[in-house]
XYZ file of C-alpha atoms in Angstrom:
441
model
C 31.268 -22.299 -45.337
C 29.695 -19.352 -47.209
C 26.435 -19.328 -49.091
C 28.412 -19.417 -52.417
C 29.758 -22.879 -51.537
C 26.264 -24.225 -50.708
C 24.451 -26.065 -53.508
C 21.565 -24.177 -55.112
C 19.019 -26.659 -53.733
C 20.162 -26.021 -50.137
C 20.794 -22.285 -50.372
C 17.158 -21.221 -50.036
C 16.513 -23.055 -46.709
C 19.783 -21.677 -45.262
C 18.830 -18.143 -46.212
C 15.348 -18.650 -44.781
C 16.807 -19.974 -41.532
C 19.178 -16.985 -41.273
C 16.370 -14.522 -41.926
C 14.152 -16.349 -39.430
C 16.854 -16.254 -36.757
C 17.612 -12.561 -37.397
C 13.944 -11.595 -37.367
C 13.044 -13.576 -34.273
C 16.334 -12.589 -32.641
C 15.397 -8.949 -32.999
C 11.900 -9.656 -31.687
C 13.441 -11.652 -28.813
C 15.595 -8.648 -27.842
C 12.489 -6.491 -27.797
C 10.677 -9.100 -25.729
C 13.598 -9.357 -23.285
C 13.941 -5.574 -23.001
C 10.293 -5.026 -22.178
C 10.316 -8.051 -19.859
C 13.258 -6.553 -17.978
C 11.551 -3.165 -17.848
C 8.359 -4.807 -16.581
C 10.293 -6.577 -13.830
C 12.126 -3.397 -12.879
C 9.001 -1.267 -12.787
C 7.177 -3.933 -10.797
C 9.891 -3.718 -8.162
C 9.766 0.103 -8.171
C 5.984 0.029 -7.829
C 6.236 -2.284 -4.826
C 8.856 -0.097 -3.150
C 6.898 3.111 -3.742
C 3.649 1.623 -2.443
C 5.416 0.267 0.664
C 6.798 3.758 1.378
C 3.362 5.247 0.760
C 1.772 2.695 3.062
C 4.362 3.273 5.800
C 3.858 7.056 5.822
C 0.047 6.814 5.553
C -0.328 3.765 7.783
C -3.218 3.922 10.207
C -0.777 3.449 13.133
C 0.861 6.771 12.188
C -2.437 8.509 11.527
C -5.764 7.576 13.085
C -4.013 5.511 15.823
C -1.214 8.039 16.373
C -1.053 10.031 19.618
C 0.851 12.738 17.764
C -1.884 13.121 15.099
C -4.606 13.279 17.714
C -2.586 15.760 19.745
C -2.237 18.061 16.730
C -5.918 17.768 15.776
C -7.267 18.330 19.331
C -4.730 21.078 20.052
C -5.828 22.973 16.979
C -9.481 22.613 17.931
C -8.874 23.768 21.520
C -6.866 26.792 20.468
C -9.442 27.733 17.890
C -12.378 27.179 20.225
C -10.893 29.166 23.142
C -9.430 32.038 21.160
C -12.389 32.480 18.838
C -15.040 31.948 21.462
C -17.642 34.715 21.486
C -20.521 35.125 23.901
C -23.891 36.408 22.844
C -25.614 39.089 24.993
C -27.942 36.391 26.296
C -24.988 34.197 27.296
C -23.223 37.145 28.956
C -26.365 37.930 30.970
C -26.734 34.324 32.113
C -23.030 34.115 32.942
C -23.196 37.367 34.922
C -25.968 35.966 37.105
C -23.857 32.866 37.805
C -20.770 34.949 38.660
C -22.805 37.246 40.942
C -24.159 34.271 42.831
C -20.670 32.828 43.244
C -19.266 36.148 44.513
C -22.208 36.643 46.875
C -21.761 33.092 48.238
C -18.080 33.805 48.869
C -18.860 37.072 50.695
C -21.536 35.375 52.826
C -19.163 32.578 53.706
C -16.387 35.039 54.650
C -18.883 37.077 56.719
C -20.012 33.907 58.527
C -16.470 32.954 59.392
C -15.746 36.450 60.746
C -18.901 36.512 62.907
C -17.989 33.283 64.633
C -16.827 33.649 68.267
C -13.074 34.128 68.215
C -10.807 32.819 70.940
C -7.464 34.090 69.756
C -6.343 37.720 70.131
C -5.658 38.099 66.379
C -9.132 36.624 65.585
C -10.809 39.115 67.922
C -8.863 42.043 66.429
C -9.821 40.944 62.877
C -13.491 40.583 63.869
C -13.460 44.069 65.460
C -11.820 45.652 62.388
C -14.250 44.080 59.921
C -17.325 45.071 61.956
C -16.218 48.634 62.351
C -14.464 49.456 59.101
C -15.937 47.091 56.429
C -19.444 47.644 55.110
C -20.498 44.267 53.688
C -23.726 45.741 52.322
C -21.692 48.200 50.246
C -19.508 45.338 48.919
C -22.580 43.312 48.014
C -23.953 46.290 46.143
C -20.816 46.304 43.973
C -21.191 42.595 43.010
C -22.789 43.299 39.552
C -19.877 45.587 38.683
C -17.367 42.921 39.766
C -19.173 40.330 37.645
C -19.126 42.563 34.559
C -15.405 43.172 35.032
C -14.687 39.432 35.296
C -16.706 38.621 32.169
C -14.932 41.417 30.242
C -11.561 39.977 31.328
C -12.553 36.493 30.194
C -13.639 37.840 26.793
C -10.369 39.726 26.392
C -8.214 38.351 23.456
C -5.054 38.381 25.542
C -6.690 36.381 28.296
C -8.171 33.977 25.764
C -4.656 33.260 24.565
C -3.570 32.519 28.137
C -6.598 30.248 28.599
C -5.774 28.298 25.453
C -2.209 27.845 26.746
C -3.589 26.507 30.017
C -5.932 24.172 28.120
C -2.937 22.729 26.249
C -1.120 21.924 29.487
C -2.174 18.286 29.580
C -1.144 17.714 25.999
C 2.269 19.232 26.671
C 2.674 16.886 29.639
C 1.753 13.889 27.432
C 4.336 14.958 24.828
C 7.024 14.979 27.485
C 6.398 11.371 28.594
C 9.075 8.870 27.640
C 6.787 6.497 25.683
C 5.318 9.220 23.491
C 8.748 10.765 22.970
C 10.051 7.431 21.782
C 7.120 6.850 19.418
C 7.342 10.356 17.999
C 11.087 10.123 17.466
C 10.679 6.835 15.583
C 7.890 8.294 13.441
C 9.833 11.479 12.719
C 12.916 9.487 11.763
C 10.882 7.269 9.399
C 9.057 10.189 7.799
C 12.205 12.286 7.518
C 14.024 9.455 5.771
C 11.216 8.861 3.300
C 10.746 12.586 2.633
C 14.438 12.938 1.896
C 14.285 9.943 -0.440
C 11.551 11.538 -2.544
C 12.699 15.138 -2.034
C 9.480 16.415 -0.511
C 8.694 18.427 2.627
C 5.025 17.788 3.420
C 2.699 14.829 3.434
C 0.579 16.396 0.688
C 3.601 16.787 -1.564
C 4.610 13.231 -0.765
C 1.178 11.735 -1.530
C 0.735 13.730 -4.743
C 4.185 12.859 -6.035
C 3.869 9.127 -5.272
C 0.287 8.946 -6.668
C 1.456 10.433 -9.949
C 4.488 8.116 -10.072
C 2.335 5.049 -9.409
C -0.137 6.026 -12.111
C 2.701 6.395 -14.641
C 4.231 3.052 -13.605
C 0.866 1.319 -13.882
C 0.355 2.597 -17.426
C 3.883 1.594 -18.434
C 3.716 -1.912 -16.971
C 0.438 -2.709 -18.761
C 1.858 -1.303 -21.971
C 4.945 -3.470 -21.650
C 2.806 -6.517 -20.869
C 0.737 -6.052 -23.994
C 3.877 -5.559 -26.104
C 5.212 -8.859 -24.766
C 1.944 -10.583 -25.559
C 2.049 -9.174 -29.085
C 5.501 -10.731 -29.463
C 4.094 -14.132 -28.520
C 1.216 -13.716 -30.916
C 3.749 -12.971 -33.691
C 5.676 -16.146 -32.880
C 2.542 -18.329 -32.904
C 1.425 -16.654 -36.121
C 4.770 -17.667 -37.675
C 4.038 -21.258 -36.757
C 0.803 -21.055 -38.691
C 2.398 -19.373 -41.712
C 5.403 -21.731 -41.772
C 3.521 -24.915 -40.880
C 4.514 -26.481 -44.208
C 8.173 -25.393 -44.057
C 9.475 -28.453 -42.175
C 13.095 -27.377 -42.595
C 12.403 -24.271 -40.452
C 10.525 -25.992 -37.634
C 13.519 -26.865 -35.483
C 14.915 -23.329 -35.637
C 11.532 -21.789 -35.033
C 10.902 -24.086 -32.058
C 14.192 -23.250 -30.371
C 13.543 -19.551 -30.807
C 10.047 -20.109 -29.436
C 11.535 -21.718 -26.349
C 13.633 -18.629 -25.684
C 10.442 -16.538 -25.665
C 8.961 -19.040 -23.164
C 11.957 -18.641 -20.848
C 11.508 -14.861 -20.860
C 7.817 -15.181 -20.044
C 8.575 -17.606 -17.191
C 11.283 -15.429 -15.691
C 9.145 -12.282 -15.743
C 6.079 -14.159 -14.514
C 7.986 -15.544 -11.521
C 9.693 -12.311 -10.473
C 7.043 -9.644 -11.187
C 4.287 -8.947 -8.637
C 1.208 -11.108 -9.306
C -1.252 -9.896 -6.677
C -1.514 -6.786 -4.565
C -3.636 -6.450 -1.425
C -4.394 -2.866 -0.497
C -7.145 -1.925 1.963
C -7.499 1.592 3.331
C -9.808 4.146 4.842
C -10.118 6.770 2.141
C -11.654 9.351 4.450
C -12.778 9.517 8.087
C -14.585 12.720 9.071
C -16.209 13.367 12.432
C -17.248 16.362 14.551
C -15.314 17.138 17.754
C -16.196 20.195 19.850
C -18.184 21.563 16.939
C -15.324 21.231 14.422
C -14.551 18.601 11.754
C -11.590 16.263 12.280
C -10.527 14.565 9.034
C -8.126 11.679 8.441
C -7.446 10.698 4.825
C -5.769 7.759 3.047
C -5.304 5.658 6.184
C -3.733 2.399 4.992
C -5.031 -0.633 6.896
C -3.046 -3.295 5.078
C -0.725 -3.590 2.090
C 1.143 -6.523 0.591
C 2.513 -7.136 -2.901
C 3.942 -10.564 -3.751
C 5.420 -12.429 -6.700
C 5.672 -16.244 -6.837
C 9.317 -16.075 -5.819
C 8.395 -13.790 -2.920
C 5.803 -16.287 -1.728
C 8.315 -19.124 -1.916
C 10.895 -17.071 0.005
C 8.405 -16.135 2.701
C 7.235 -19.731 3.163
C 10.699 -21.228 3.310
C 11.807 -18.652 5.925
C 8.890 -19.606 8.229
C 9.758 -21.627 11.361
C 6.814 -24.004 10.818
C 7.669 -27.231 8.994
C 4.422 -27.263 7.021
C 5.083 -23.774 5.623
C 8.572 -24.792 4.575
C 7.196 -27.896 2.921
C 4.630 -25.906 0.936
C 7.345 -23.464 -0.135
C 9.542 -26.320 -1.377
C 6.624 -27.921 -3.284
C 5.858 -24.619 -5.036
C 9.534 -24.174 -5.847
C 9.885 -27.682 -7.302
C 6.602 -28.112 -9.159
C 5.894 -24.562 -10.250
C 9.411 -23.284 -10.979
C 11.903 -26.102 -11.460
C 9.518 -28.362 -13.401
C 8.680 -25.714 -16.030
C 12.380 -24.938 -16.446
C 13.243 -28.608 -16.860
C 10.344 -29.075 -19.289
C 11.417 -26.231 -21.554
C 15.059 -27.379 -21.487
C 14.108 -31.000 -22.172
C 11.968 -30.085 -25.197
C 14.897 -28.276 -26.772
C 17.278 -31.131 -26.033
C 14.810 -33.676 -27.402
C 14.396 -31.777 -30.641
C 18.040 -30.916 -31.315
C 19.901 -33.700 -29.548
C 21.077 -36.955 -31.104
C 18.668 -39.842 -31.022
C 20.289 -41.461 -27.980
C 20.044 -38.264 -25.917
C 16.621 -37.443 -27.289
C 15.301 -40.899 -26.361
C 16.670 -40.617 -22.814
C 13.885 -41.474 -20.391
C 14.432 -38.379 -18.222
C 14.470 -36.050 -21.258
C 11.365 -37.679 -22.752
C 9.583 -37.613 -19.415
C 10.113 -33.877 -18.882
C 9.457 -33.099 -22.543
C 6.166 -34.995 -22.866
C 4.886 -36.240 -19.515
C 5.910 -33.732 -16.825
C 3.002 -31.436 -17.644
C 0.645 -33.354 -15.389
C 3.052 -32.815 -12.484
C 3.675 -29.149 -13.164
C 1.701 -26.878 -10.840
C 2.175 -23.738 -12.925
C -1.432 -23.900 -14.145
C -2.580 -24.752 -10.600
C -0.763 -21.648 -9.277
C -2.577 -19.523 -11.856
C -5.963 -20.858 -10.759
C -5.033 -20.654 -7.043
C -3.999 -17.011 -7.307
C -7.177 -16.195 -9.207
C -9.284 -17.920 -6.548
C -7.377 -16.182 -3.756
C -7.945 -12.869 -5.471
C -11.671 -13.486 -5.934
C -12.157 -14.709 -2.368
C -9.941 -12.131 -0.702
C -11.299 -9.300 -2.783
C -14.870 -10.269 -1.949
C -14.048 -10.600 1.737
C -12.340 -7.203 1.853
C -15.172 -5.567 -0.031
C -17.678 -6.987 2.456
C -15.657 -6.111 5.558
C -14.767 -2.614 4.376
C -18.354 -1.965 3.330
C -19.386 -2.625 6.923
C -17.093 0.214 8.013
C -18.734 2.736 5.690
C -20.773 5.243 7.735
C -22.483 8.370 6.522
C -24.080 10.670 9.091
C -23.871 14.270 10.284
C -21.543 13.316 13.138
C -19.380 10.667 11.455
C -18.483 9.819 7.843
C -16.219 6.886 6.949
C -15.373 6.016 3.331
C -13.274 2.927 2.724
C -11.623 1.736 -0.472
C -10.280 -1.671 -1.621
C -7.440 -1.393 -4.121
C -6.688 -5.128 -4.180
C -5.837 -6.153 -7.764
C -4.055 -8.710 -9.905
C -0.831 -7.331 -11.322
C 0.782 -7.629 -14.810
C 2.990 -10.446 -13.511
C -0.150 -12.580 -13.319
C -0.975 -11.831 -16.974
C 2.558 -12.789 -18.037
C 2.469 -16.034 -16.041
C -0.878 -17.035 -17.557
C 0.597 -16.329 -20.978
C 3.568 -18.578 -20.153
C 1.270 -21.464 -19.095
C -0.852 -21.231 -22.265
C 2.174 -20.665 -24.477
C 3.955 -23.668 -22.918
C 0.966 -25.897 -23.546
C 0.923 -24.745 -27.183
C 4.613 -25.527 -27.608
C 4.120 -28.986 -26.106
C 1.393 -29.680 -28.678
C 3.601 -28.383 -31.506
C 6.509 -30.565 -30.374
C 4.433 -33.724 -30.721
C 3.836 -32.918 -34.379
C 7.359 -31.875 -35.361
C 9.543 -34.228 -33.323
C 11.703 -36.523 -35.455
C 11.725 -39.059 -32.645
C 9.140 -41.185 -30.929
C 7.189 -39.037 -28.443
C 5.581 -41.961 -26.618
């Protein structure tokens, strides 16, 4: 049937309904697109932060034998090769060396002067007494000491000394356990570097930090655009409150917006726990050793992630909690939205069905969606306060040691969207009670 065949009295409502459907349909596509983008970016953000946390994890940095080996090796090489003695130190060292040489000569002389029983011993004693002037040797001790000190201060010999000093570290590198740990670390880092097309940890950190900042800005922008869409829908309800013939169409379109909010709210990350040591700086052998961005803990979870984790636990109580969250916070809202649409559009017999009426008007008190919102908020407040307190206790500022911690725990856009769904769903439930053509009791 075309609009030409519709009586003049009915043509205006039909046109209004078509325009309403087209307008809200376009807005729904925009809402769905930005909801999909928000979900996609949320997943990308989680993946990037997990890679960042793996590469910068404290077990691969501050608690890594390899990292300590590199830091200490660099210090030893620098200390030995660049070591310079002052004239005062050289004078004191010369006295020490002279005393050591003199003690060795005296000890050798004492051994020679002992009564010898063997023929070779007697020959040696005779040769030393008659051909070796120990007093002349002792007179040359200062010259020997100067030569030794000059050799120690020689750059070539310093290089050899630094190589000797690194011997223990080389032995540690060659042990099986360390080799295994290093190979695992190198494989992990190599894989991640290849993924992001970088070659150094600085390039990696800078690239991921910039990417995360861009994603954060985009996700909040998309969230606000979705909220604007909901505000537009609710504004239409106010403007068309007297157009009873449009209420059913407007309500069904409103339900589609609610489904989008629910889907995004369930799948996007809601809370992110990120605790790290921003900087650890201490003095070792007169030089600064610095570890930066050492991640202590990172987790990012959506409601569906939490349900999945709980259900996969071996403990029965965890599985039970996961099932309860699944039923009352996910399935109940879906059933409620579906039932409100069926109640409004369905025939009287279907609309008056006890199950449909229950989910449409009475299931709200059993839904835990609003409880989840409050619970996550309380978890965030409590956990954030606990981390702030504990990390603050690690902060140290002194000449020998400086530790700066940072707590990046935060609620994510998924939480905003889920709150919007809860409030929007309550509003739709109130609207349904006023526009239903059937008994709502």
